[in-house]
mmCIF file of C-alpha atoms in Angstrom:
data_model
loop_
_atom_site.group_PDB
_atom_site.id
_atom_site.type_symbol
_atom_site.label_atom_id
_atom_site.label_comp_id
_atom_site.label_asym_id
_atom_site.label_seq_id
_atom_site.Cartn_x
_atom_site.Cartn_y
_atom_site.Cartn_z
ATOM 1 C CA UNK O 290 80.850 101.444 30.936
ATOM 2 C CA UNK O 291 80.490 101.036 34.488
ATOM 3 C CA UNK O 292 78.861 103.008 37.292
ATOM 4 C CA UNK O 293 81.110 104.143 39.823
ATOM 5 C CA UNK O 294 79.856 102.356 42.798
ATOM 6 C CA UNK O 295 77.071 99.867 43.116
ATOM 7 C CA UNK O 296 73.354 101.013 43.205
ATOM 8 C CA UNK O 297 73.368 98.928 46.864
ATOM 9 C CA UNK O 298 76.128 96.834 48.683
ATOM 10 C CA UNK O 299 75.854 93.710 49.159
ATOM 11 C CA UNK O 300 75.307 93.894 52.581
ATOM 12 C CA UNK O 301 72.276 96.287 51.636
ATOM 13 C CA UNK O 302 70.796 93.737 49.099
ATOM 14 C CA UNK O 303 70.784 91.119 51.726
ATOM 15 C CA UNK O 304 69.199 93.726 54.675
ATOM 16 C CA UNK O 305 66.509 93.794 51.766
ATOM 17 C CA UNK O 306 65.984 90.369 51.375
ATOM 18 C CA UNK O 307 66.413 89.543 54.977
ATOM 19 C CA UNK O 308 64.476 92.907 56.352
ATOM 20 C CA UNK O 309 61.208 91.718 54.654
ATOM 21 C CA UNK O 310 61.296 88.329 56.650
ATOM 22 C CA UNK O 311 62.834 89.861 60.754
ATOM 23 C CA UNK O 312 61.929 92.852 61.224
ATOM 24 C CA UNK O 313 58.019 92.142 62.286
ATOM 25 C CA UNK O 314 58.529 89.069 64.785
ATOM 26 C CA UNK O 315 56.998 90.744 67.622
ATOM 27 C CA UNK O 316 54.097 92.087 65.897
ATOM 28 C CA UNK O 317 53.507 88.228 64.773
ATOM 29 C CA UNK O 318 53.728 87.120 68.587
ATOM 30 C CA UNK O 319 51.164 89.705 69.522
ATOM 31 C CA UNK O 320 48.844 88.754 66.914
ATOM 32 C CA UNK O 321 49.435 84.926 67.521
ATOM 33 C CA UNK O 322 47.999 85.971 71.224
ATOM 34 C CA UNK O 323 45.151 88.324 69.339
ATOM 35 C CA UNK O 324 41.565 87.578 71.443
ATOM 36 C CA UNK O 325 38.873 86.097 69.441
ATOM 37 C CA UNK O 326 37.392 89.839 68.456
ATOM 38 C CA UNK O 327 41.344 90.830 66.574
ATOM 39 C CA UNK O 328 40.984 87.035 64.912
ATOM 40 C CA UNK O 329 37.276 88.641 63.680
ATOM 41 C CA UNK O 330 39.055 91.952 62.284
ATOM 42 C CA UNK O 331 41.366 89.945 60.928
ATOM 43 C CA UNK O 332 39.147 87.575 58.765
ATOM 44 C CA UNK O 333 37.009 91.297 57.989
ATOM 45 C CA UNK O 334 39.716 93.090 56.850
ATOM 46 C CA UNK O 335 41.307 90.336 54.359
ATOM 47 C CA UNK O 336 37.689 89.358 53.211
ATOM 48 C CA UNK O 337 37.920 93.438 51.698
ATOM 49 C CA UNK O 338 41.182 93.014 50.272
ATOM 50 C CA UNK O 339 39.755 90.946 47.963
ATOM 51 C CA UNK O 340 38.920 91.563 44.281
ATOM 52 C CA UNK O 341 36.021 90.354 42.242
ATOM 53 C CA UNK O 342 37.741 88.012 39.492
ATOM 54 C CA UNK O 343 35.024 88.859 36.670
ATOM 55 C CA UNK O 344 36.312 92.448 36.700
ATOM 56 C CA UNK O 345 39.473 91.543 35.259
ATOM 57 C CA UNK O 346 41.455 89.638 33.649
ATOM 58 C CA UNK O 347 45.347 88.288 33.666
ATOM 59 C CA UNK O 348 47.883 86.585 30.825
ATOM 60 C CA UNK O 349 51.616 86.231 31.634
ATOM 61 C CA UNK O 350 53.710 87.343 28.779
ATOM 62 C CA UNK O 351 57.184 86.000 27.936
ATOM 63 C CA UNK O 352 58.826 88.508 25.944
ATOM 64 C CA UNK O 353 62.668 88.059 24.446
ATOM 65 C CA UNK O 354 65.024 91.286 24.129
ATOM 66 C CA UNK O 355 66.968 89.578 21.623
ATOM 67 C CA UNK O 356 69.179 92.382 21.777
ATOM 68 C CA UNK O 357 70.461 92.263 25.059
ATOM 69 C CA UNK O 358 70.158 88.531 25.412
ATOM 70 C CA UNK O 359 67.854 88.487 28.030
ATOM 71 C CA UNK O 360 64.443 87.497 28.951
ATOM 72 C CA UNK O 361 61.823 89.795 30.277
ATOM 73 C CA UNK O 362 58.723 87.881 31.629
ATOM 74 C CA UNK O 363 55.823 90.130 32.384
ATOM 75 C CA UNK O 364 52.141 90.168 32.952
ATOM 76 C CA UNK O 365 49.397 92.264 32.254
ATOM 77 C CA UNK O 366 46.201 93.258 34.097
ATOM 78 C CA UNK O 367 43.336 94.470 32.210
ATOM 79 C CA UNK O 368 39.546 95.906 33.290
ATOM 80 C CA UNK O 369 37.352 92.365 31.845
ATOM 81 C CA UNK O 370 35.779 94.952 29.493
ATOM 82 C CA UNK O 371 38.999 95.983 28.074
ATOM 83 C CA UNK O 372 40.064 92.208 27.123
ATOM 84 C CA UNK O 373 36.783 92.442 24.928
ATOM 85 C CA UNK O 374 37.341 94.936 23.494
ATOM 86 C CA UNK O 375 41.117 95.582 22.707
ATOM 87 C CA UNK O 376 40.938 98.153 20.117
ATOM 88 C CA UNK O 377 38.478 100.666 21.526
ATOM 89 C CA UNK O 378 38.888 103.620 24.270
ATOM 90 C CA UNK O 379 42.250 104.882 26.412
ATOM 91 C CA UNK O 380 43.393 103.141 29.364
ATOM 92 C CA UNK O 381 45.677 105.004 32.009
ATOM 93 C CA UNK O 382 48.712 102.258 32.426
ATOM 94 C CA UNK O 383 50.599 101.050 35.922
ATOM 95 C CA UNK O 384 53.924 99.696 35.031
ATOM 96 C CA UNK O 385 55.226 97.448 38.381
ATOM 97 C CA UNK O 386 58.934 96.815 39.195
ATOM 98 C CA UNK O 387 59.038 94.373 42.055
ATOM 99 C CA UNK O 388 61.653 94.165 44.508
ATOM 100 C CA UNK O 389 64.473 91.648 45.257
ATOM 101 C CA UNK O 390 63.928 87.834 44.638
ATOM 102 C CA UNK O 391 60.384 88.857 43.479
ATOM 103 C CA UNK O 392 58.562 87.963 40.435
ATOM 104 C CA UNK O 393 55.687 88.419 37.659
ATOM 105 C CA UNK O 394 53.448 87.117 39.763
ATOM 106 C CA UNK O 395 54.080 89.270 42.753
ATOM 107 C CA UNK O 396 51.883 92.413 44.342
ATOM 108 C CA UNK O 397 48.467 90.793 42.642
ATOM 109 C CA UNK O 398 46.675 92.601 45.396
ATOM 110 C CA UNK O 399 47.892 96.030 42.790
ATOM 111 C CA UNK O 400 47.464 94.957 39.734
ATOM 112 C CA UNK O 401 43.955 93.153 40.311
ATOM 113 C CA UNK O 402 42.445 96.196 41.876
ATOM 114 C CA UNK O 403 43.890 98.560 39.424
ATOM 115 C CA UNK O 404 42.544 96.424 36.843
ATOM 116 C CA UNK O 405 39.390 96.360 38.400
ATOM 117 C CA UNK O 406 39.356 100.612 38.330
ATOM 118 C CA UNK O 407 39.365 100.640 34.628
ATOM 119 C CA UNK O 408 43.419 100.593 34.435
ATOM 120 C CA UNK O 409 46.118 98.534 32.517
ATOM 121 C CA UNK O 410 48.711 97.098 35.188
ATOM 122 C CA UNK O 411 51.665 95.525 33.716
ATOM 123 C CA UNK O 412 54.065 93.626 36.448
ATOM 124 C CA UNK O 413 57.984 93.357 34.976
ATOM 125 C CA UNK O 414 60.039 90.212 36.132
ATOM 126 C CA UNK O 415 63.555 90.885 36.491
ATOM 127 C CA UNK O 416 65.823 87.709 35.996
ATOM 128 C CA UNK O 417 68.591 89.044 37.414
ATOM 129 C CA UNK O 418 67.535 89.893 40.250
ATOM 130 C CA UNK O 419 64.101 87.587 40.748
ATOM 131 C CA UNK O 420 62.768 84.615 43.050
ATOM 132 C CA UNK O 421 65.337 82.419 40.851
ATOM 133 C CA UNK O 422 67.698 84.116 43.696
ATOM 134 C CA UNK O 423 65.730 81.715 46.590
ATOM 135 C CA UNK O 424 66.858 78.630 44.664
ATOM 136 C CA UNK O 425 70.098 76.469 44.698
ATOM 137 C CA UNK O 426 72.509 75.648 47.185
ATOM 138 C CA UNK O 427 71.842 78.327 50.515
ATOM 139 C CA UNK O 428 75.222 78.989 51.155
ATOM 140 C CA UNK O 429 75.811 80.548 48.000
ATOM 141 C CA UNK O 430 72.778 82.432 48.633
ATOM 142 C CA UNK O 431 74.889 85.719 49.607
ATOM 143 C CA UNK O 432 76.785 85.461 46.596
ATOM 144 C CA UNK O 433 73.268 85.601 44.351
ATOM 145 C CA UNK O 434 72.038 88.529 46.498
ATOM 146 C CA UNK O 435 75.374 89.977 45.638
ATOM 147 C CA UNK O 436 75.253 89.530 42.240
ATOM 148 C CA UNK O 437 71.896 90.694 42.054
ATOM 149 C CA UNK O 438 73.031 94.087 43.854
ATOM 150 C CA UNK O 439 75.589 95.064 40.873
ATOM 151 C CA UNK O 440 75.608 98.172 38.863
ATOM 152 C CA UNK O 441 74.957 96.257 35.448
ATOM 153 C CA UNK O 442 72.012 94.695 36.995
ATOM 154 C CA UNK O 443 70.656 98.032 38.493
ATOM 155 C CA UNK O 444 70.979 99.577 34.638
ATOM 156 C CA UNK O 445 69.061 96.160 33.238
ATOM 157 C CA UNK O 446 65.883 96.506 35.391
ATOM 158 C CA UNK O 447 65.330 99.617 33.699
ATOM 159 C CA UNK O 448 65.995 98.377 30.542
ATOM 160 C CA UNK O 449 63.409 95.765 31.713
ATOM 161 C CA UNK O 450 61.117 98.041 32.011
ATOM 162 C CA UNK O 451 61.073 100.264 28.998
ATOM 163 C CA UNK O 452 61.559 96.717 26.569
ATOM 164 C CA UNK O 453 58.080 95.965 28.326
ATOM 165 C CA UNK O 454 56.525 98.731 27.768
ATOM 166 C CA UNK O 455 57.558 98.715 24.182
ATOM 167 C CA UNK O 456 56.101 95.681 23.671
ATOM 168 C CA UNK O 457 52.817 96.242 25.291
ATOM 169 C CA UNK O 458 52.233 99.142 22.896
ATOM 170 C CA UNK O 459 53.375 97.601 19.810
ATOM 171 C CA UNK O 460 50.822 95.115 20.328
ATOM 172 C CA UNK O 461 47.219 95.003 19.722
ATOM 173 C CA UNK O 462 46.214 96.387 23.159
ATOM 174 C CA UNK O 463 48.515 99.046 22.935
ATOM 175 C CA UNK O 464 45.680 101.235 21.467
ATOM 176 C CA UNK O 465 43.813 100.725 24.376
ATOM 177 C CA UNK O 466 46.762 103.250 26.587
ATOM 178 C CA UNK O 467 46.921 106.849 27.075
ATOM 179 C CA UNK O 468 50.300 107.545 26.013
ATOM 180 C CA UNK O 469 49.631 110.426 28.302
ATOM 181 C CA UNK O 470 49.227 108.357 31.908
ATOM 182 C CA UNK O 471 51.687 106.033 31.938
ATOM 183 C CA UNK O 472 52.807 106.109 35.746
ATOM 184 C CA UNK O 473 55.668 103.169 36.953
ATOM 185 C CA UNK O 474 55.832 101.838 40.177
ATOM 186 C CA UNK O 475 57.701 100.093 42.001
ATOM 187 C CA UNK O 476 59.014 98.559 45.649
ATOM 188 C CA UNK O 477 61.839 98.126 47.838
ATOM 189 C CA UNK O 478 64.561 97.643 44.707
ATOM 190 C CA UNK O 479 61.679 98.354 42.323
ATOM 191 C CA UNK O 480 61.037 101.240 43.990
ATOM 192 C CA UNK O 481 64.562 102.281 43.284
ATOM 193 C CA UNK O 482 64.706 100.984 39.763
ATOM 194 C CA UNK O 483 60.909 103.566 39.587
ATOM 195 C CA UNK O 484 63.007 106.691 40.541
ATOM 196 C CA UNK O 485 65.543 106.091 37.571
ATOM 197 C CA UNK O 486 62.772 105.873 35.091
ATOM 198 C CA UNK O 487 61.228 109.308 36.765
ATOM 199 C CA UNK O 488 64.351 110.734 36.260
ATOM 200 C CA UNK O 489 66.880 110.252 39.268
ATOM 201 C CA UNK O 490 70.001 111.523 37.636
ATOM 202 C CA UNK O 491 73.769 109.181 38.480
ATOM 203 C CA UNK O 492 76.961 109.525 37.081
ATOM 204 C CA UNK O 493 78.842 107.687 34.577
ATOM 205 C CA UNK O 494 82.226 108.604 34.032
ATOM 206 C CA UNK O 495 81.527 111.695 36.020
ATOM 207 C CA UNK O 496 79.073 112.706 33.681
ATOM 208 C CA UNK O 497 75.560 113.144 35.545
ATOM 209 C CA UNK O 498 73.150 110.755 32.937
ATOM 210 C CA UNK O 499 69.399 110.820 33.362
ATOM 211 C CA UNK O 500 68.258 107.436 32.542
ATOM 212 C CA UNK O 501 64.483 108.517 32.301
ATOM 213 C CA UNK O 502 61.564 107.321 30.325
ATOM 214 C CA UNK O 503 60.054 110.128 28.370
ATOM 215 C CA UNK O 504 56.832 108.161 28.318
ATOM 216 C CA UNK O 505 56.341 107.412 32.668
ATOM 217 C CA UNK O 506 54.296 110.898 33.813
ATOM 218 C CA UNK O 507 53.921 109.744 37.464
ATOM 219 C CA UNK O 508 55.543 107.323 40.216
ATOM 220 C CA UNK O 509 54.584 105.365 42.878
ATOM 221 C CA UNK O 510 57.835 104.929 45.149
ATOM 222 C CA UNK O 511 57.072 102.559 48.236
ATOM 223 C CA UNK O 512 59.804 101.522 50.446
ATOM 224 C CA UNK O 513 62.937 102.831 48.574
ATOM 225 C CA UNK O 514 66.117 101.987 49.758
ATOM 226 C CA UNK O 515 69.075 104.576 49.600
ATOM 227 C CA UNK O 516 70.664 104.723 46.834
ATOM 228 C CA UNK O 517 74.166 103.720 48.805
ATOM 229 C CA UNK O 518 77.707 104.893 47.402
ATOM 230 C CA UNK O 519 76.090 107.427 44.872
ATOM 231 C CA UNK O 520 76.390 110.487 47.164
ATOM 232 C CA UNK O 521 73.937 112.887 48.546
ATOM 233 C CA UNK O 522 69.893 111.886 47.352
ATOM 234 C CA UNK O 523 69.513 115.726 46.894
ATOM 235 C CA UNK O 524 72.320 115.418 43.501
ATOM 236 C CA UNK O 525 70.421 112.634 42.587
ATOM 237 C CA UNK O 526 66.790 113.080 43.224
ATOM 238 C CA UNK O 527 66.314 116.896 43.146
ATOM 239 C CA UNK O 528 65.679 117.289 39.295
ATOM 240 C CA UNK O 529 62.514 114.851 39.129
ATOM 241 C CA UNK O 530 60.222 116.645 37.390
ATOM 242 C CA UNK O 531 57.006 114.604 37.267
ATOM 243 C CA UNK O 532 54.560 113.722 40.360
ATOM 244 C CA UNK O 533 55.406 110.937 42.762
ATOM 245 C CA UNK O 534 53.658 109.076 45.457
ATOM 246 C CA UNK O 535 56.087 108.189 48.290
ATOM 247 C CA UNK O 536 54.240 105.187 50.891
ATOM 248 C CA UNK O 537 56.372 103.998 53.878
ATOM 249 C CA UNK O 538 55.270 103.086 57.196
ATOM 250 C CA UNK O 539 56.979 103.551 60.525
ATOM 251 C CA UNK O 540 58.409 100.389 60.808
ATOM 252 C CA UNK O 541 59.685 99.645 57.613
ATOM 253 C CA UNK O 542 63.111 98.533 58.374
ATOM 254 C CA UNK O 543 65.683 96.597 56.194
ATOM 255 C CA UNK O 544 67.952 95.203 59.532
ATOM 256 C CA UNK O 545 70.577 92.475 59.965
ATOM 257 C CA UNK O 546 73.626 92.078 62.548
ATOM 258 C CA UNK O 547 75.728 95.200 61.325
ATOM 259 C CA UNK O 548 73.251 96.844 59.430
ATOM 260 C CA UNK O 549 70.304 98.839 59.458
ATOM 261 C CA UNK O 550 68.128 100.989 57.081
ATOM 262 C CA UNK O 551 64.955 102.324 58.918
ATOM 263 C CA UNK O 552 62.138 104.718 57.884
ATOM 264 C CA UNK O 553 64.193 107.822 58.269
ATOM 265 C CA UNK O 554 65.952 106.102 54.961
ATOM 266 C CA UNK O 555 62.244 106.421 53.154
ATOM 267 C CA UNK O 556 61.760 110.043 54.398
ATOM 268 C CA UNK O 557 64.986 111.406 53.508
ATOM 269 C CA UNK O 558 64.389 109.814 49.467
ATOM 270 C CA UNK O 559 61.327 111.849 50.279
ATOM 271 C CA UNK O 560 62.318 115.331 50.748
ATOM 272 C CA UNK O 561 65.160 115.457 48.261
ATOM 273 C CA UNK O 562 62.714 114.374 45.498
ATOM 274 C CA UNK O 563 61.994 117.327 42.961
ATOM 275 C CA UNK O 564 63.249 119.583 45.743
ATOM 276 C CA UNK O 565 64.692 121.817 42.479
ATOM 277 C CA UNK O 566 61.541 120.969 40.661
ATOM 278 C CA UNK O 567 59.158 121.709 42.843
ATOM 279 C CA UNK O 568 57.206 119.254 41.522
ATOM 280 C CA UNK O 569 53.880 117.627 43.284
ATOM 281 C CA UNK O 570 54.839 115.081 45.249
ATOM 282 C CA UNK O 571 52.771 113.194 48.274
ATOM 283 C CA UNK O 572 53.792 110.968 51.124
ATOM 284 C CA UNK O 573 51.739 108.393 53.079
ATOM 285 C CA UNK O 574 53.955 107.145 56.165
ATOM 286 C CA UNK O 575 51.442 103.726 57.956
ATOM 287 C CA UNK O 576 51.381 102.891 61.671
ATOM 288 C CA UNK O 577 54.060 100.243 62.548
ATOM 289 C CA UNK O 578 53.332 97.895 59.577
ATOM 290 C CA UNK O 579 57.062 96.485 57.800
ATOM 291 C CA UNK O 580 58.991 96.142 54.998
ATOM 292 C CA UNK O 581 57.587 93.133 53.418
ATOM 293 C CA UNK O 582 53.790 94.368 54.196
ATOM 294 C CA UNK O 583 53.403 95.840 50.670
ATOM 295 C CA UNK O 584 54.049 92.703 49.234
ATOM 296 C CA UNK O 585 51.607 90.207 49.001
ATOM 297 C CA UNK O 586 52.928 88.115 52.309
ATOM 298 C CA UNK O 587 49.995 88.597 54.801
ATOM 299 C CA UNK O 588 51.749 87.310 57.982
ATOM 300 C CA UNK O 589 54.140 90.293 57.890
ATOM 301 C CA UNK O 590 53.108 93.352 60.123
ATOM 302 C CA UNK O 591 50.181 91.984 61.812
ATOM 303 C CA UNK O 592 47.323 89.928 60.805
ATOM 304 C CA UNK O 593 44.802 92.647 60.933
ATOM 305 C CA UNK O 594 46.857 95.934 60.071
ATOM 306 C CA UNK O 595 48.286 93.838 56.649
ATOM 307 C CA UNK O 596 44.774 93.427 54.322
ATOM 308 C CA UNK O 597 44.315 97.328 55.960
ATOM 309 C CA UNK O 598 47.033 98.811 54.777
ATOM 310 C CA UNK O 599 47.244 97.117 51.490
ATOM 311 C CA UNK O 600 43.621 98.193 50.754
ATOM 312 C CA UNK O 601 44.315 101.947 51.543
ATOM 313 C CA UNK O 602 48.032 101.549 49.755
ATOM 314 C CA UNK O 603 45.626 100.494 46.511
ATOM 315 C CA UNK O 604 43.191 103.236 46.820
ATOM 316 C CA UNK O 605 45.718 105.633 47.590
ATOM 317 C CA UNK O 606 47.561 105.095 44.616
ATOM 318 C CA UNK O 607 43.959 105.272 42.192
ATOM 319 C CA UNK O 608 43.048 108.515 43.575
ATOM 320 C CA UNK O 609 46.911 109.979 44.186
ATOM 321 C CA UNK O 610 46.898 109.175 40.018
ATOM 322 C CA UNK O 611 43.158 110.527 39.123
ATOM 323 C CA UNK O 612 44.046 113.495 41.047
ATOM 324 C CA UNK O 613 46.857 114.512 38.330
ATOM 325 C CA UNK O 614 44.918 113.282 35.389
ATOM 326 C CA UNK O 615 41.707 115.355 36.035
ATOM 327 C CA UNK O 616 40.845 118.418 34.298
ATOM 328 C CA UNK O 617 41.794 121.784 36.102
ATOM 329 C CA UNK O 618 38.249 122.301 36.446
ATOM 330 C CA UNK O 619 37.905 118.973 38.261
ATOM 331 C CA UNK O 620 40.733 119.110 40.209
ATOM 332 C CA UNK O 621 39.025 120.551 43.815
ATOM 333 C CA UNK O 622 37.080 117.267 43.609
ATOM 334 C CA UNK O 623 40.045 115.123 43.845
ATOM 335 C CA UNK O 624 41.941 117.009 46.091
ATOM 336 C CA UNK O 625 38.986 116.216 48.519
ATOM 337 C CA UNK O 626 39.206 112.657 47.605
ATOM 338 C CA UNK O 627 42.734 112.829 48.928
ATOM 339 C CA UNK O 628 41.458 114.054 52.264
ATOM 340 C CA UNK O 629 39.201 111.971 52.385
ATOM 341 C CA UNK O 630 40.855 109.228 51.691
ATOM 342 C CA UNK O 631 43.477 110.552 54.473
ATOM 343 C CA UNK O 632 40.654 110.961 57.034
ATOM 344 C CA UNK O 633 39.279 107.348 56.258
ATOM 345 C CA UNK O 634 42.261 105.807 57.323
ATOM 346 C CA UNK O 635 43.937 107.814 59.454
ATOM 347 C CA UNK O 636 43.474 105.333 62.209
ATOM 348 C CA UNK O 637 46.305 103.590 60.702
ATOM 349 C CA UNK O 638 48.238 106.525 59.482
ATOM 350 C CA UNK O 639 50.755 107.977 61.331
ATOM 351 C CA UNK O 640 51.893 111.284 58.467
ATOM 352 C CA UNK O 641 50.437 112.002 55.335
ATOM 353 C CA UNK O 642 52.161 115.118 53.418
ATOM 354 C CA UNK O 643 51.771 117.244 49.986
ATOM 355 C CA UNK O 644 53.797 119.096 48.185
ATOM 356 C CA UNK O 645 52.412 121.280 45.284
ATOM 357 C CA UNK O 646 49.519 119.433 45.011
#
């Protein structure tokens, strides 16, 4: 059982790979000419991306689905008190999908903080479609990325992804979770990979399937490709039904000779998002910025705009999840937290919209 067409071409899975590393050259020039006062900025700004390492703490898991025949590293992010104490209290739960040729290890800036706000973060490795693409010979590189783009590897990320989260809960810190606020996350291909768990609907055999996780309650979408060859995103996005946080920034562009995917790609994911659900939904759209800036490269859309928008992408995404976990009573607080989160940085923003929120 096939999907029709593949989740991305393979000319789309190398714009991704490729995007992340061309698209911000001029934006490194400038900052390579910075004056001394943008070097000081710079050094400020990535001194408060950092994350006090007694707050949390980290193990890398390698898990075995024995019954696909495939492994599914992973590791998990938990508050230090949490690690102490693994049988006592309820943890809200970030599960991380990371994008093409990326790994376990990858987006630490996330799962440290989040770990360091009293929640579980648990980052999914995807071997098909991990950094094991960088190695071997480079001219067979396009033939990796294409591999990597296939339908049947598209279907096993999510399987990823719910085998992890299996696991976490069957074991001893799975008493620690709320069942109840379990949001996934993802970017770039793992933001693609988050929309199928939140219920993007495709068709197999044309039959429309839902491939959802009951259990995931919120998203985090950042930097989502198109889901190319599948048709319009409004037959396969409208019927979310749970909360998502959309981030982007204006020059987030996937580009090679040929091919090009720019922000309007992000916005259009955007709007056709529970557009039958009516669903709350949010979108956060940065100043210039890239592709690759969510990750954890910090050369990639400026040396001083990086650490800035990877602090407010962080705190965004705490307060965009508090604000659908609080009480009804409490919920006017946390609505101003989102404005004032928006007014804190809007320096840097360039749109921030809410749907039914």
């Amino acid at each position: 059982m096939k999907f029709k067409q593949k989740f991305l071409t393979p000319l789309a899975v190398l714009s991704v790979a490729i995007g992340a590393i061309s698209t911000t050259s001029a934006m490194v020039a400038r900052a390579a000419d910075s004056p001394a006062a943008d070097v000081a900025r710079s050094v400020q700004a990535t001194e408060a991306l950092r994350v006090d390492s007694s707050l949390y703490n980290t193990v890398t898991l390698d898990w075995d689905d024995t019954a696909r025949g495939r492994l599914v590293p992973a590791k998990r992010y938990l508050p230090a008190f949490s690690a102490a104490q693994p049988g006592s209290g309820n943890l809200p739960l970030v599960v991380f999908s990371h994008g093409i040729g990326g790994s376990r290890e990858g987006y630490s800036y996330l799962g440290s903080y989040f770990a360091a706000q009293g929640f579980a973060s648990l980052h999914v490795q995807h071997v098909g479609s991990d950094r094991q693409l960088w190695l071997g010979n480079p001219l067979s590189l396009v033939f990796r990325l294409t591999a990597a783009a296939q339908e049947s590897e598209a279907l096993a990320r999510i399987k990823d992804v719910s085998f992890a989260l299996d696991q976490l809960l069957a074991s001893p810190y799975g008493k620690r979770i709320d069942m109840s606020r379990i949001t996934a996350a993802g970017h770039s291909y793992g933001a693609n990979t988050t929309l199928l768990l939140a219920g993007a609907q495709v068709e197999l055999q044309g039959r429309a399937v839902s491939l959802r996780d009951p259990r995931i309650s919120s998203a985090i979408v950042i930097s989502a490709p198109p889901f190319y060859g599948l048709g319009a995103p409004q037959k396969i996005l409208s019927g979310i039904a749970i909360p998502t946080l959309h981030i982007t920034a204006t020059a987030d562009d996937i580009e090679i000779p040929g091919y090009r995917s720019g922000v309007a790609d992000r916005l259009v994911l955007y709007q056709a998002t529970a557009e039958s659900t009516q669903s709350r939904k949010m979108l956060a759209v940065f100043k210039e910025g890239s592709h690759s800036i969510f990750t954890d490269r910090m050369g990639t859309g400026g040396t001083v705009l990086n650490p800035k928008v990877k602090v407010a992408t962080r705190q965004l995404a705490v307060a965009f999840i508090k604000s659908l976990q609080m009480p009804q009573t409490q919920k006017q607080g946390q609505v101003q937290t989102l404005d004032q989160w928006r007014e804190r940085y809007s320096d840097i923003l360039a749109t921030v919209e809410k749907a039914a929120m």
